[in-house]
Each structure stands twice: as C-alpha cells, then as structure tokens.
Coordinates of C-alpha atoms and ligand atoms in Angstrom, one line a residue:
X1 CA 53.9 225.8 236.3
X2 CA 52.3 225.9 232.9
X3 CA 48.7 227.1 232.7
X4 CA 46.2 224.5 231.6
X5 CA 45.6 226.5 228.4
X6 CA 49.4 226.6 227.6
X7 CA 49.8 222.9 228.4
X8 CA 47.0 221.9 226.0
X9 CA 48.2 224.2 223.2
X10 CA 51.9 222.8 223.5
X11 CA 50.7 219.1 223.7
X12 CA 48.9 220.0 220.4
X13 CA 51.9 221.6 219.0
X14 CA 53.8 218.2 219.7
X15 CA 51.1 216.6 217.7
X16 CA 51.5 219.1 214.9
X17 CA 55.3 218.8 214.9
X18 CA 55.0 215.2 214.6
X19 CA 52.6 215.3 211.8
X20 CA 55.0 217.7 209.9
X21 CA 57.6 214.9 210.4
X22 CA 55.3 212.3 209.1
X23 CA 54.5 214.7 206.2
X24 CA 57.9 215.3 205.0
X25 CA 59.0 211.5 205.7
X26 CA 55.8 210.8 203.2
X27 CA 57.2 213.2 200.8
X28 CA 60.8 211.9 201.1
X29 CA 59.7 208.4 200.4
X30 CA 57.5 209.6 197.3
X31 CA 60.4 211.8 195.9
X32 CA 62.8 208.7 196.3
X33 CA 60.1 206.8 194.4
X34 CA 60.1 209.2 191.6
X35 CA 64.3 208.9 191.6
X36 CA 64.8 212.1 193.0
X37 CA 67.4 211.1 195.7
X38 CA 68.5 214.7 196.5
X39 CA 65.0 215.8 197.2
X40 CA 64.2 212.8 199.2
X41 CA 67.4 213.6 201.3
X42 CA 66.5 217.2 202.0
X43 CA 62.9 216.0 203.2
X44 CA 64.2 213.2 205.2
X45 CA 66.6 215.9 206.8
X46 CA 63.5 218.0 207.3
X47 CA 61.7 215.0 209.0
X48 CA 64.4 214.6 211.6
X49 CA 64.3 218.5 212.4
X50 CA 60.6 218.2 212.8
X51 CA 61.0 215.4 215.2
X52 CA 63.5 217.5 217.2
X53 CA 60.7 220.3 217.3
X54 CA 58.4 218.0 218.9
X55 CA 60.9 216.9 221.5
X56 CA 61.7 220.7 222.4
X57 CA 58.0 221.0 223.3
X58 CA 58.0 217.8 225.1
X59 CA 61.0 218.5 227.1
X60 CA 59.8 222.1 227.8
X61 CA 56.4 220.8 229.2
X62 CA 58.1 218.4 231.5
X63 CA 60.6 221.0 232.7
X64 CA 57.7 223.2 233.5
X65 CA 56.0 220.5 235.6
X66 CA 53.6 219.9 233.0
X67 CA 51.9 216.8 231.8
X68 CA 52.7 215.3 228.3
X69 CA 49.8 213.8 226.4
X70 CA 50.7 212.4 223.3
X71 CA 47.9 212.5 220.5
X72 CA 47.1 210.4 217.5
X73 CA 49.1 211.3 214.3
X74 CA 47.0 211.8 211.3
X75 CA 48.1 209.5 208.1
X76 CA 49.9 211.8 205.5
X77 CA 49.1 211.4 201.7
X78 CA 51.0 208.9 199.7
X79 CA 51.5 210.6 196.2
X80 CA 52.1 214.3 196.0
X81 CA 52.7 215.0 192.1
X82 CA 55.4 217.1 190.7
X83 CA 58.5 218.3 192.9
X84 CA 57.1 221.8 192.5
X85 CA 53.5 220.4 194.0
X86 CA 55.7 218.8 196.8
X87 CA 57.5 222.0 197.9
X88 CA 54.5 224.2 197.2
X89 CA 52.7 221.9 199.8
X90 CA 56.0 222.1 202.1
X91 CA 55.7 226.0 202.2
X92 CA 51.8 226.2 202.6
X93 CA 52.4 223.7 205.6
X94 CA 55.2 225.9 207.0
X95 CA 52.8 228.9 206.8
X96 CA 50.2 226.9 208.9
X97 CA 52.8 226.1 211.5
X98 CA 53.9 229.7 211.8
X99 CA 50.4 230.6 212.7
X100 CA 50.3 228.1 215.4
X101 CA 53.5 229.2 216.8
X102 CA 52.2 233.1 216.6
X103 CA 49.0 232.0 218.4
X104 CA 51.3 230.3 221.2
X105 CA 53.0 233.3 221.6
X106 CA 50.0 235.4 221.8
X107 CA 48.8 233.3 224.6
X108 CA 52.2 233.4 226.3
X109 CA 51.8 237.2 226.3
X110 CA 48.3 237.3 227.4
X111 CA 49.2 235.2 230.4
X112 CA 52.3 237.3 231.1
X113 CA 54.0 233.6 230.8
X114 CA 57.6 234.8 230.5
X115 CA 59.5 231.8 230.2
X116 CA 57.3 230.6 227.5
X117 CA 57.9 233.6 225.6
X118 CA 61.5 233.1 225.7
X119 CA 61.0 229.4 224.8
X120 CA 58.8 230.2 221.9
X121 CA 61.3 233.0 220.3
X122 CA 63.4 230.4 219.1
X123 CA 60.6 228.8 217.1
X124 CA 59.5 232.2 215.9
X125 CA 63.1 232.7 214.4
X126 CA 63.1 228.9 213.1
X127 CA 59.8 229.5 211.2
X128 CA 61.4 232.5 209.5
X129 CA 63.9 230.1 208.1
X130 CA 61.7 227.2 207.4
X131 CA 59.5 229.8 205.3
X132 CA 62.6 231.4 203.5
X133 CA 64.1 227.7 202.7
X134 CA 60.6 226.3 201.3
X135 CA 59.7 229.4 199.4
X136 CA 63.1 229.6 197.9
X137 CA 62.9 226.1 196.5
X138 CA 59.4 226.7 195.3
X139 CA 61.0 229.7 193.5
X140 CA 63.9 227.8 192.0
X141 CA 61.5 225.2 190.8
X142 CA 59.3 227.6 188.7
X143 CA 62.4 229.1 187.4
X144 CA 63.5 225.5 186.2
X145 CA 60.1 224.7 184.9
X146 CA 60.3 221.4 182.7
X147 CA 63.9 221.5 182.3
X148 CA 65.2 217.9 183.3
X149 CA 68.7 219.2 183.3
X150 CA 67.7 221.8 185.9
X151 CA 65.7 219.4 188.1
X152 CA 68.6 216.9 188.0
X153 CA 71.0 219.8 189.1
X154 CA 68.7 220.9 191.8
X155 CA 68.3 217.2 193.0
X156 CA 72.0 217.1 193.1
X157 CA 72.4 220.4 195.2
X158 CA 69.6 219.3 197.7
X159 CA 71.5 216.0 198.1
X160 CA 74.2 217.7 200.1
X161 CA 71.8 218.9 202.7
X162 CA 73.0 217.4 206.1
X163 CA 71.1 219.2 208.7
Ligands
FE201 FE1 58.7 222.6 213.0

C-alpha cells in the first residue's frame, strides 16, 4: 500500500508529466507554424513520451492499491521565440522535473518504500537522458547561431526522431 504522502506526490507527478506533454505539444505546434517541421517532429515525439511517463505513474498508483486523482493541467504558452529559446525552455523544464523526481525518491527513502525506490530508478535514469538530449540541442543551436543553413540542417536531422 502506498502512503498517503507518496500517493499525493505521485498524483502531482502525473499532473507535472501531463503539463510537460502539453508544453511540448504547444512548442511543437509553434515550431510547425514557424516552418520548422523537424523541430516540430522532435517535440511531438517528446509530447508522446511525456504522456507515457504520466501513464507509468498512473499504472503504478493503481498497482499499489492507491487512488488516482487527476488534477487540472495549466495551459502552456502559445509563442516561444527562436528555436534556441524553445530548447532553452525545454532544458530548464527538464531540470525542474528532475528535482521533482529526486524529491519523490527522497521520500521513498525516508519511508523505506522499497517498491517505489525501484519504480523511481527508471525515472532517475530517464532524466539523465532528457537533460543530456535537450542540453545538447541547446549547445548545437548556440553553435549554429543565425546560420540559416545550419538551422535547416538541424531541422532535417531532428525530423528523423521516431521515439
Ligand atoms: Fe517526463
């Protein structure tokens, strides 16, 4: 059985993952409107991934005999500026998510909730990847600067992301 505190935190995490999904979907639509189809594709795949993160938490709460309480999801922004601005925001957002996951793990340790510790380890590894992926894109966009050719090439490359 999940503790009430852990259940509440995991319900909030579902909300956070679904907000991430909304944010990346909004960024995807924005990128497409700016004619960056490849960036839009990358962000749409990311949106799908965030939805699957929410589902992992949802299924885990159910499996542990807890109660899932879905919460309202905030509306994301509509406009984001340059692709560099978009991905700086992705990276900053992922840092916030990492802090949330780390907090969940701290609580799981405090409560000697071994099952949740094991469950959360997947997310700890996932966040390493999320931070690395987004910070790499930020670094590349900084290298490219205002080069239209560079942006075009990168847009093409990100268009190949499938999952
Ligand atoms: Fe996530």
